[in-house]
Amino acid sequence: MTSLRARPGGRSLAAGFALAASVSLASGPLAAQEANVLQAPAGMAPVEAVSQESAAYGAGPQRIVPPGYGATLPGSAVPDAVEPQGPSQFFPAGAAASEPSVRVLSAVPGQRNTSIEIGSLTGVGAATSGLISQQQGGFGTDMWQGASRTDIDTYLARLPVPGASPVINDLARRLLLTGAQPPSGAGSGITLLATRIDRLIAAGHTQAAVELAGSAGQERPPLVAAGLARAALAQSNEQLACDALKDIPPGRDPAHDAMSAFSVKLSAYCQIAAGNPEIASLTLDLAREEGMDDALFYSLASEAAVGIVLRAPEPNGLSIMNFAFYKLAGRELPKDAVDIAEPALLPAFLEDASLSAEAKVAAAERAATYGLIDGRDLAAAYRKPSFTPEQMAGLLTSDIPEPSPLRRAMIFQAIGNAVAADDRMRLFRLAFATAESAGLYFPTVEVLYPDLERLVPSEALKPLAPAAARAFIALGERSKAQEWLALMGSGGQMLGRDMRELEGLLRISGGSTQGFDSAKVSSEIASDLKSGVAQTRAYAASEAMLLEALGFQLDPSVWDALLDARGALSGQVPPEALLNQLNVASQKGTVGETVMLAIEVIGTKGAGAVHPRAAAQAVSSLRTINLESEARRLALEALMARSSAGRG
């Protein structure tokens, strides 16, 4: 293949788990250098002097746009290129055209002659680099001790990030930022550092990815360099992205190899950005000849290079590379860009003047869900849209659709402006209800915390008590939650089902096993399991398994009732082997493996979407490796998903 650019140089938890089985659920140095050289038309100034060795290469392609890629405007095809009179190297440069069959890394970042082979690597050097210490939330330099290198390579490469669970997103970020010695053994050929960078970008943490890539020194492995380039492009850091290109091999088979395709696209981007559109056109021409099929890329790159607008379908997803070319071409982003964009692009959307107010609010909501911005940032985004007095006055009958980001922004603004207790109470409940339906409950309670904290529990606010108690439980403010629960029970009147479930949530969130009234709670759970109400049974089944996972002892009657009510156990069931592996990892005390597998078990949809057994196993395993707080938070997320109390 021709290179596509050139370079310059008991009946316990186990008993509860067992019942799930009865539930049916659904080539030499000179040749390498010559292979990297491509020809440019006469009169085109090379970026830098070309070596005599490079001049031996033959003539280049004759057309910029081959037949079959006609422009949308008549006469817009590019004429035949002038026959080259001398060679000119592409800009910017690339790494050597060929790589050894075994990848080689510097054992000590930035130092030559200390290389090691990844195929038999024990993981020294940059792979052990981290950005947080154990005191900052990291899991320790020995977190992989006792784990299999093959398992680490397998599960870390597909780490499901980002997701709907705040605690899982936090665990994933900390896992990826912790520098630790990987175990000995044959790996997949992909450096652990490159995998961590890739997953950080997938999670949206581009700055962390940039900083971690810096630990590889100036001689970056290709996959690390590619990750650095992607993170830089997401941040619109053109210089850093193009600097990384020198460490990425030129694209030899862009039709079938993802790294080759990325190399070609980044080359074209950097050539256009550097003011070399003619050379970029050659890159595009050669990519087509090599069979790379990406109509949107060719359309954006051609428009950016020479102003030719080629037909291309609207994207189903907006990648970092495509986003960079949209900006380079000056083309308007797709209308649904915020919904289909990689999470790494969301922070950039918040500062994009070309986006509508609604799109910016939607971007802020997604970013907050993934933990990329905090509640203050989301509140700031909610304050930016402007609404007419009529819209604010007629909030409940507004023409703005109820599920829309603008409506949630309007509710937030209305809460800040409301004076009457009835109005504020109604607006808080509306905010919580709309947030729940949109999957934004946790970001919303964080946004509303300052306003909610100022409320003093009183008889006038009693209708708000369940929603307020639920919000404070979610925020970890147990004492404030208890104040609102006390209000619910004042005057001898209790809001029955809400009180039962909120007390259960409070117990899960931080209740002590000491003084636990097992008989009373067991009786309540067993009674719920025997009820004919599906939602009540689902809550009780999840509560029982999570309590057991947290070390609370329940009466045998609970497990008898749970076996009889096994139809209440619903949710996605991970493979049995995965659950067993998670349990074994935690028992061995392998912290990194346990956290990694717990994240795998919960997945991207959150603890409430998986089977209670899976959630309980993740909780139990985290607790076993002394991550008690994280286990509690995960259990709370799982139980809140099955509780209707205080939803607004």
XYZ file of C-alpha atoms in Angstrom:
648
model
C 0.000 0.000 0.000
C 1.112 3.559 -0.658
C 1.599 5.669 2.420
C -0.785 8.601 2.539
C 1.542 11.269 3.940
C 5.203 12.001 4.534
C 7.337 12.669 7.527
C 10.399 14.789 8.220
C 12.067 12.377 10.578
C -26.863 -18.982 54.590
C -30.149 -17.438 53.412
C -28.335 -14.259 53.111
C -27.313 -12.299 50.057
C -26.281 -15.562 48.434
C -29.737 -16.957 49.126
C -31.322 -13.921 47.571
C -28.994 -14.188 44.579
C -29.826 -17.840 44.060
C -33.417 -17.125 43.219
C -32.381 -15.270 40.079
C -31.744 -18.668 38.531
C -35.465 -19.330 38.623
C -36.290 -16.083 36.859
C -36.505 -16.114 33.080
C -35.148 -12.765 31.819
C -35.087 -11.685 29.015
C 9.953 -3.382 5.366
C 14.616 -1.208 5.492
C 15.119 2.359 6.715
C 15.536 3.832 3.224
C 12.545 2.069 1.795
C 10.433 3.150 4.723
C 11.406 6.770 4.276
C 10.795 6.655 0.516
C 7.391 5.103 1.032
C 6.419 8.129 3.086
C 7.030 10.702 0.316
C 4.276 12.006 -1.934
C 4.486 14.450 -4.813
C 2.923 17.888 -4.986
C 2.199 19.971 -8.109
C 4.941 22.181 -9.505
C 5.159 25.572 -7.934
C 3.808 24.342 -4.620
C 6.340 25.298 -1.988
C 7.297 22.458 0.291
C 7.009 22.965 3.994
C 10.679 22.197 4.464
C 13.662 20.910 2.534
C 13.328 17.404 1.110
C 16.155 14.892 1.452
C 17.921 13.419 -1.582
C 16.637 10.016 -0.571
C 13.066 11.244 -0.724
C 13.541 12.713 -4.224
C 13.755 9.242 -5.704
C 10.003 8.746 -5.459
C 7.886 8.867 -8.655
C 5.033 11.080 -9.797
C 1.878 11.549 -7.781
C -1.844 11.361 -8.623
C -3.255 13.313 -11.559
C -6.645 14.386 -10.198
C -7.809 16.045 -7.030
C -11.436 14.895 -7.196
C -11.888 11.590 -9.038
C -15.027 10.710 -11.025
C -17.975 9.708 -8.868
C -17.523 12.500 -6.320
C -19.103 15.288 -8.337
C -19.743 18.627 -6.722
C -23.226 19.917 -6.153
C -22.581 23.023 -8.228
C -21.922 22.920 -12.006
C -18.298 23.440 -12.945
C -17.094 23.035 -9.421
C -14.859 20.063 -10.097
C -11.169 20.672 -9.584
C -9.111 20.602 -12.844
C -6.330 18.123 -13.450
C -3.286 18.725 -11.328
C -0.145 20.022 -12.993
C 2.434 17.312 -13.587
C 4.883 17.464 -10.708
C 8.399 18.607 -11.495
C 9.913 17.743 -8.138
C 8.892 16.185 -4.873
C 7.373 17.989 -1.926
C 6.639 16.515 1.477
C 3.219 16.650 3.001
C 2.602 18.768 6.078
C 2.621 17.918 8.858
C 4.999 15.037 9.178
C 4.224 11.566 10.338
C 5.992 8.803 12.139
C 7.873 6.058 10.354
C 5.861 4.217 7.726
C 6.321 0.832 9.288
C 6.361 -0.415 12.828
C 7.930 -3.523 14.333
C 5.589 -6.441 14.863
C 6.011 -5.936 18.592
C 5.268 -2.422 19.767
C 8.133 -0.730 21.576
C 7.819 1.902 24.282
C 10.297 3.838 26.331
C 10.557 2.272 29.744
C 11.432 5.685 31.120
C 9.390 8.491 29.559
C 11.463 10.762 27.334
C 14.667 8.679 27.449
C 16.132 6.734 24.556
C 17.656 3.262 24.638
C 15.465 2.095 27.521
C 12.840 0.387 25.425
C 10.729 -2.587 26.369
C 8.406 -4.819 24.401
C 4.727 -4.566 25.136
C 4.076 -8.205 24.234
C 5.893 -9.275 27.379
C 5.603 -6.039 29.264
C 5.193 -5.852 32.993
C 3.922 -2.310 32.614
C 6.741 -0.070 33.713
C 7.131 3.577 32.778
C 4.375 5.798 31.502
C 1.730 3.126 32.065
C 2.095 3.704 35.812
C 1.580 7.450 35.544
C -1.380 8.919 37.374
C -2.964 12.265 38.062
C -4.398 11.622 41.522
C -2.947 10.148 44.678
C -4.693 7.839 47.104
C -5.368 10.853 49.317
C -7.111 12.522 46.357
C -9.412 9.585 45.710
C -7.094 7.303 43.782
C -7.046 3.571 44.441
C -3.328 3.143 45.121
C -0.319 2.129 43.067
C -0.993 -1.531 43.854
C -4.637 -1.537 42.775
C -3.966 -4.113 40.006
C -2.109 -6.509 42.291
C -3.659 -9.956 41.930
C -5.503 -9.127 38.704
C -4.977 -10.710 35.293
C -3.383 -8.534 32.610
C -5.718 -10.083 30.061
C -8.782 -9.161 32.115
C -7.518 -5.610 32.596
C -6.950 -5.208 28.858
C -10.362 -6.676 28.069
C -12.578 -4.858 30.532
C -10.744 -1.534 30.721
C -10.818 -1.141 26.935
C -14.609 -1.352 26.964
C -15.225 0.458 30.247
C -18.834 1.691 29.889
C -18.423 5.440 30.266
C -20.074 7.795 30.737
C -23.308 6.572 32.222
C -26.393 7.584 34.156
C -24.950 6.787 37.584
C -23.083 9.627 39.340
C -21.184 7.244 41.622
C -20.161 4.939 38.759
C -18.976 7.917 36.706
C -16.913 9.045 39.683
C -15.433 5.585 40.236
C -14.527 5.313 36.547
C -12.800 8.700 36.546
C -10.771 7.814 39.640
C -9.869 4.391 38.250
C -8.556 5.910 35.021
C -6.617 8.666 36.777
C -4.893 6.324 39.243
C -1.342 5.380 38.288
C -0.608 1.763 39.172
C 1.788 -1.018 38.261
C -0.020 -3.424 35.925
C 0.505 -7.139 36.489
C 3.028 -9.146 34.533
C 1.895 -11.224 31.603
C 1.188 -10.897 27.916
C -1.054 -8.004 27.104
C -3.195 -7.214 24.093
C -0.475 -5.152 22.397
C -2.248 -1.938 23.336
C -0.578 0.067 26.051
C -2.467 0.492 29.271
C -1.767 4.214 29.107
C -3.395 4.452 25.666
C -6.455 2.598 26.916
C -6.829 4.898 29.906
C -6.558 7.955 27.668
C -9.145 6.556 25.276
C -11.636 5.887 28.073
C -11.056 9.321 29.630
C -11.932 10.886 26.285
C -15.003 8.666 25.973
C -16.077 9.862 29.424
C -15.578 13.483 28.381
C -12.495 14.229 30.524
C -10.330 15.665 27.752
C -8.069 17.793 29.948
C -7.201 14.781 32.066
C -6.483 12.838 28.865
C -4.128 15.574 27.663
C -2.286 15.638 30.969
C -2.005 11.862 31.124
C -0.710 11.691 27.546
C 1.998 14.128 28.561
C 3.452 11.469 30.851
C 4.633 9.537 27.774
C 7.253 12.200 27.080
C 8.210 13.412 23.625
C 8.341 9.949 22.040
C 4.723 8.907 22.303
C 3.439 5.500 21.218
C 1.057 5.899 18.252
C -2.100 5.129 20.209
C -1.143 7.580 22.940
C -0.447 10.234 20.305
C -3.803 9.552 18.656
C -5.559 9.929 21.994
C -3.748 13.191 22.643
C -4.781 14.467 19.216
C -8.437 13.574 19.796
C -8.502 15.263 23.186
C -6.827 18.352 21.748
C -9.292 18.538 18.856
C -12.191 18.344 21.307
C -10.668 21.368 23.044
C -10.107 23.127 19.682
C -6.366 23.048 20.403
C -5.152 22.800 16.815
C -1.460 23.202 17.613
C -1.380 20.370 20.139
C -3.409 18.060 17.901
C -1.136 18.590 14.912
C 1.988 18.282 17.018
C 0.829 14.790 18.013
C 0.665 13.775 14.338
C 4.435 13.302 14.152
C 4.081 10.253 16.400
C 1.249 8.635 14.433
C 2.180 6.290 11.558
C 1.051 7.409 8.081
C -2.138 5.791 6.875
C -1.405 2.725 4.755
C -4.804 1.028 4.740
C -7.432 3.611 5.715
C -10.210 1.481 4.259
C -9.741 -1.244 6.870
C -7.537 0.092 9.655
C -8.950 2.611 12.123
C -5.554 4.083 13.008
C -4.725 4.584 9.323
C -8.059 6.301 8.739
C -7.509 8.559 11.755
C -4.004 9.386 10.525
C -5.322 10.378 7.101
C -8.064 12.555 8.529
C -5.788 14.286 11.007
C -3.218 14.860 8.237
C -5.861 16.523 6.075
C -7.057 18.627 8.992
C -3.575 19.865 9.833
C -2.702 20.514 6.180
C -5.788 22.685 5.740
C -5.295 24.448 9.056
C -1.672 25.219 8.103
C -2.754 26.830 4.828
C -1.873 23.942 2.502
C -5.233 23.074 0.892
C -3.649 21.694 -2.302
C -1.691 19.119 -0.344
C -4.811 18.295 1.660
C -6.635 17.658 -1.612
C -3.958 15.150 -2.570
C -4.439 13.421 0.761
C -8.176 13.175 0.127
C -7.597 11.901 -3.412
C -5.274 9.165 -2.236
C -7.634 8.197 0.584
C -10.376 7.618 -1.980
C -8.029 5.552 -4.150
C -7.236 3.424 -1.122
C -10.948 2.797 -0.619
C -11.641 4.818 2.549
C -15.389 5.359 2.628
C -16.571 8.330 4.681
C -18.820 10.639 2.703
C -19.251 13.183 5.493
C -15.494 13.477 6.030
C -14.862 14.046 2.308
C -17.658 16.606 2.158
C -16.392 18.603 5.136
C -12.724 18.325 4.203
C -13.342 19.340 0.576
C -15.359 22.342 1.671
C -12.672 23.349 4.156
C -9.852 22.843 1.637
C -11.186 24.247 -1.637
C -14.774 25.305 -1.018
C -16.339 22.334 -2.813
C -19.551 21.113 -1.222
C -20.012 17.397 -1.803
C -23.208 15.540 -1.055
C -23.184 13.659 2.223
C -25.817 12.260 4.579
C -26.497 13.835 7.938
C -24.517 12.076 10.666
C -26.080 9.752 13.217
C -23.300 10.639 15.625
C -20.962 13.598 15.878
C -17.378 12.478 16.422
C -14.566 14.695 17.633
C -12.928 14.568 14.197
C -16.115 15.492 12.355
C -16.743 18.334 14.797
C -13.247 19.668 14.075
C -13.959 19.599 10.333
C -17.356 21.252 10.747
C -15.545 24.146 12.416
C -12.733 24.160 9.878
C -15.221 24.246 6.996
C -17.373 26.879 8.677
C -20.417 24.675 8.201
C -23.354 24.834 10.572
C -23.549 21.917 12.977
C -26.433 19.445 12.626
C -29.604 20.527 14.391
C -29.338 17.601 16.770
C -25.615 18.067 17.383
C -25.971 18.210 21.162
C -27.888 14.934 21.268
C -25.538 12.979 18.979
C -22.183 14.465 19.973
C -19.478 12.576 21.828
C -19.512 13.647 25.496
C -16.027 15.138 25.057
C -17.562 17.868 22.886
C -20.169 19.035 25.389
C -17.970 21.585 27.232
C -17.104 23.196 23.883
C -20.802 23.516 23.052
C -21.358 25.615 26.165
C -19.108 28.313 24.677
C -20.263 27.961 21.055
C -21.875 31.217 19.964
C -23.455 29.532 16.941
C -25.714 27.322 19.074
C -29.191 28.329 20.173
C -30.041 28.993 23.795
C -31.956 25.735 23.981
C -29.042 23.756 22.522
C -26.672 25.234 25.088
C -28.986 24.344 27.941
C -29.327 20.804 26.557
C -25.541 20.543 26.334
C -25.208 21.699 29.930
C -27.749 19.111 31.081
C -25.899 16.273 29.339
C -22.576 17.518 30.704
C -23.981 17.646 34.235
C -25.409 14.140 33.924
C -21.937 12.841 33.058
C -20.245 14.792 35.833
C -18.415 17.130 33.441
C -19.846 20.241 35.088
C -21.277 20.774 38.563
C -24.581 22.135 39.781
C -23.375 25.733 39.780
C -22.451 25.481 36.095
C -25.810 23.983 35.219
C -27.567 26.699 37.225
C -25.596 29.308 35.266
C -26.756 27.718 32.011
C -30.367 27.756 33.226
C -30.112 31.483 33.940
C -28.997 32.451 30.421
C -32.189 32.014 28.335
C -34.578 34.960 28.324
C -38.310 34.490 28.691
C -41.148 36.941 28.273
C -43.229 37.926 31.311
C -46.157 36.161 29.694
C -44.206 32.917 29.434
C -43.115 33.111 33.045
C -46.607 33.994 34.253
C -48.198 31.141 32.329
C -45.583 28.526 33.125
C -48.017 25.651 33.431
C -49.772 26.529 30.177
C -46.680 27.706 28.301
C -46.205 26.912 24.622
C -42.714 25.633 25.451
C -42.909 21.821 25.438
C -42.801 20.261 28.894
C -39.874 17.876 28.203
C -37.688 20.616 26.690
C -34.502 21.997 28.273
C -35.939 25.519 28.002
C -38.904 24.558 30.130
C -36.615 23.254 32.852
C -34.626 26.496 32.651
C -37.848 28.460 32.973
C -38.888 26.489 36.057
C -35.501 27.143 37.649
C -35.791 30.877 37.013
C -39.360 30.910 38.296
C -38.294 29.283 41.589
C -35.776 32.065 42.122
C -38.419 34.713 41.478
C -41.326 33.170 43.395
C -42.353 34.769 46.680
C -45.519 33.016 47.783
C -45.018 29.696 49.598
C -47.635 27.964 47.478
C -45.932 29.067 44.271
C -42.496 27.937 45.419
C -43.849 24.609 46.615
C -45.623 23.995 43.328
C -42.526 24.942 41.320
C -40.193 22.725 43.343
C -42.455 19.748 42.826
C -42.726 20.537 39.126
C -38.946 20.808 38.842
C -38.392 17.437 40.520
C -41.080 15.712 38.468
C -39.808 16.992 35.125
C -36.222 16.175 36.111
C -37.143 12.593 36.997
C -38.833 12.003 33.655
C -35.803 13.415 31.808
C -33.245 11.377 33.767
C -31.863 14.556 35.336
C -32.863 14.120 38.952
C -29.400 14.135 40.544
C -28.140 17.209 38.624
C -31.420 18.984 39.362
C -31.327 18.499 43.135
C -27.766 19.830 43.087
C -28.915 22.883 41.125
C -31.833 23.542 43.465
C -29.956 22.908 46.697
C -29.349 26.591 47.594
C -33.046 27.403 47.195
C -34.198 24.227 48.913
C -31.839 24.738 51.845
C -33.402 28.111 52.595
C -36.825 26.568 53.092
C -37.858 26.024 56.708
C -40.112 22.977 57.229
C -43.559 24.173 58.282
C -47.155 23.061 58.108
C -47.658 25.334 55.113
C -44.977 23.383 53.240
C -46.104 19.918 54.313
C -47.193 18.899 50.785
C -43.580 19.497 49.710
C -42.140 17.347 52.503
C -41.793 14.031 50.582
C -40.073 15.699 47.627
C -37.810 17.745 49.916
C -36.879 14.692 52.003
C -36.083 12.692 48.870
C -33.915 15.523 47.528
C -31.913 15.879 50.738
C -31.410 12.100 50.922
C -30.049 12.190 47.374
C -27.726 15.041 48.358
C -26.438 13.190 51.398
C -27.976 15.724 53.802
C -29.432 13.205 56.240
C -30.230 15.649 59.055
C -32.204 17.929 56.740
C -34.002 14.930 55.273
C -35.009 13.858 58.787
C -36.445 17.323 59.474
C -38.769 16.970 56.504
C -39.630 13.396 57.452
C -40.571 14.638 60.907
C -42.860 17.180 59.273
C -44.532 14.377 57.332
C -45.396 12.626 60.600
C -46.471 15.713 62.523
C -50.006 16.086 63.836
C -50.454 12.337 64.066
C -50.798 12.105 60.313
C -48.316 10.222 58.182
C -48.096 10.169 54.420
C -48.195 6.332 54.471
C -46.393 4.818 51.486
C -44.105 7.822 51.023
C -42.972 7.603 54.645
C -42.290 3.868 54.352
C -40.114 4.233 51.250
C -38.318 7.414 52.342
C -37.349 5.800 55.629
C -35.993 2.895 53.594
C -33.971 5.265 51.413
C -32.596 7.022 54.481
C -31.597 3.689 55.999
C -29.810 2.602 52.825
C -28.015 5.928 52.454
C -26.312 5.841 55.844
C -28.213 3.925 58.467
C -26.223 1.938 61.005
C -26.419 -1.812 61.350
C -26.131 -1.263 65.109
C -29.549 -1.012 66.681
C -31.173 -2.077 63.432
C -34.705 -3.260 64.111
C -34.539 -6.393 61.978
C -37.947 -7.717 63.006
C -39.777 -4.489 62.165
C -38.053 -3.888 58.830
C -38.269 -7.547 57.830
C -41.981 -7.501 58.536
C -42.478 -4.406 56.380
C -40.495 -5.875 53.491
C -42.252 -9.234 53.658
C -45.618 -7.500 53.739
C -44.713 -5.459 50.659
C -43.527 -8.559 48.829
C -46.869 -10.238 49.503
C -48.864 -7.249 48.277
C -50.521 -7.296 44.907
C -48.928 -4.010 43.846
C -46.121 -4.547 41.350
C -44.248 -1.342 42.168
C -44.425 -2.001 45.912
C -43.051 -5.516 45.412
C -40.258 -4.260 43.144
C -39.201 -1.718 45.760
C -39.239 -4.288 48.569
C -37.284 -6.881 46.566
C -34.569 -4.390 45.757
C -34.523 -3.073 49.334
C -34.058 -6.558 50.794
C -31.137 -7.455 48.570
C -29.412 -4.101 49.026
C -29.776 -4.181 52.803
C -28.228 -7.629 52.886
C -25.383 -6.415 50.640
C -24.725 -3.601 53.135
C -24.510 -5.976 56.096
C -28.046 -5.675 57.534
C -29.443 -8.964 58.774
C -33.019 -9.737 57.758
C -35.316 -12.482 59.000
C -35.663 -15.696 56.943
C -39.287 -14.737 56.294
C -38.049 -12.067 53.900
C -36.253 -14.581 51.708
C -39.247 -16.905 51.725
C -41.448 -14.045 50.558
C -38.858 -12.997 47.988
C -38.738 -16.477 46.491
C -42.506 -16.437 46.177
C -42.434 -12.954 44.645
C -39.583 -13.587 42.210
C -41.629 -12.008 39.438
C -40.860 -8.687 41.111
C -37.184 -9.089 40.209
C -36.684 -7.282 36.935
C -33.844 -5.587 35.146
C -30.885 -6.444 32.971
C -28.992 -9.489 34.198
C -25.227 -9.491 33.558
C -23.530 -12.808 32.749
C -23.237 -15.122 35.724
C -19.491 -15.462 35.116
C -19.062 -11.699 35.420
C -20.915 -11.545 38.732
C -18.842 -14.415 40.079
C -15.622 -12.777 38.896
C -16.609 -9.555 40.642
C -17.274 -11.424 43.859
C -13.937 -13.284 43.684
C -12.010 -10.079 42.904
C -13.426 -8.336 45.955
C -12.714 -11.312 48.187
C -9.081 -11.259 46.993
C -8.913 -7.544 47.760
C -7.997 -6.634 44.177
C -9.198 -3.057 44.315
C -8.685 -2.022 40.687
C -10.281 -5.166 39.305
C -13.226 -4.916 41.684
C -13.960 -1.305 40.747
C -13.528 -2.069 37.049
C -15.885 -5.043 37.157
C -18.464 -3.192 39.263
C -18.556 -0.509 36.583
C -18.979 -3.228 33.949
C -21.859 -4.791 35.873
C -23.805 -1.538 36.295
C -23.182 -0.306 32.748
C -24.290 3.001 31.270
C -27.962 2.959 32.253
C -27.405 3.112 35.981
C -28.023 0.929 39.011
C -31.787 1.114 38.631
C -31.706 -0.518 35.201
C -29.948 -3.719 36.245
C -31.396 -6.688 38.104
C -31.398 -6.171 41.898
C -29.025 -9.095 42.247
C -26.462 -7.373 40.011
C -26.782 -4.080 41.858
C -26.481 -5.857 45.196
C -23.362 -7.742 44.082
C -21.713 -4.493 42.981
C -22.627 -2.889 46.315
C -21.378 -5.857 48.325
C -18.106 -6.028 46.406
C -17.362 -2.327 46.802
C -18.049 -2.619 50.495
C -15.714 -5.618 50.759
C -12.782 -3.529 49.460
C -13.607 -0.794 52.005
C -15.384 1.565 49.622
C -18.285 1.885 52.050
C -19.358 5.373 51.007
C -19.403 4.450 47.331
C -21.319 1.266 48.105
C -23.942 3.251 50.018
C -24.344 5.769 47.233
C -24.707 3.049 44.625
C -27.294 1.247 46.746
C -29.207 4.494 47.145
C -29.243 5.079 43.392
C -30.549 1.555 42.835
C -33.334 1.866 45.412
C -34.347 5.397 44.431
C -34.919 4.162 40.883
C -37.577 1.797 42.258
C -39.173 4.229 44.699
C -42.050 6.486 43.781
C -41.913 8.465 47.049
C -41.329 12.187 46.715
C -41.016 12.237 42.945
C -42.935 15.470 42.859
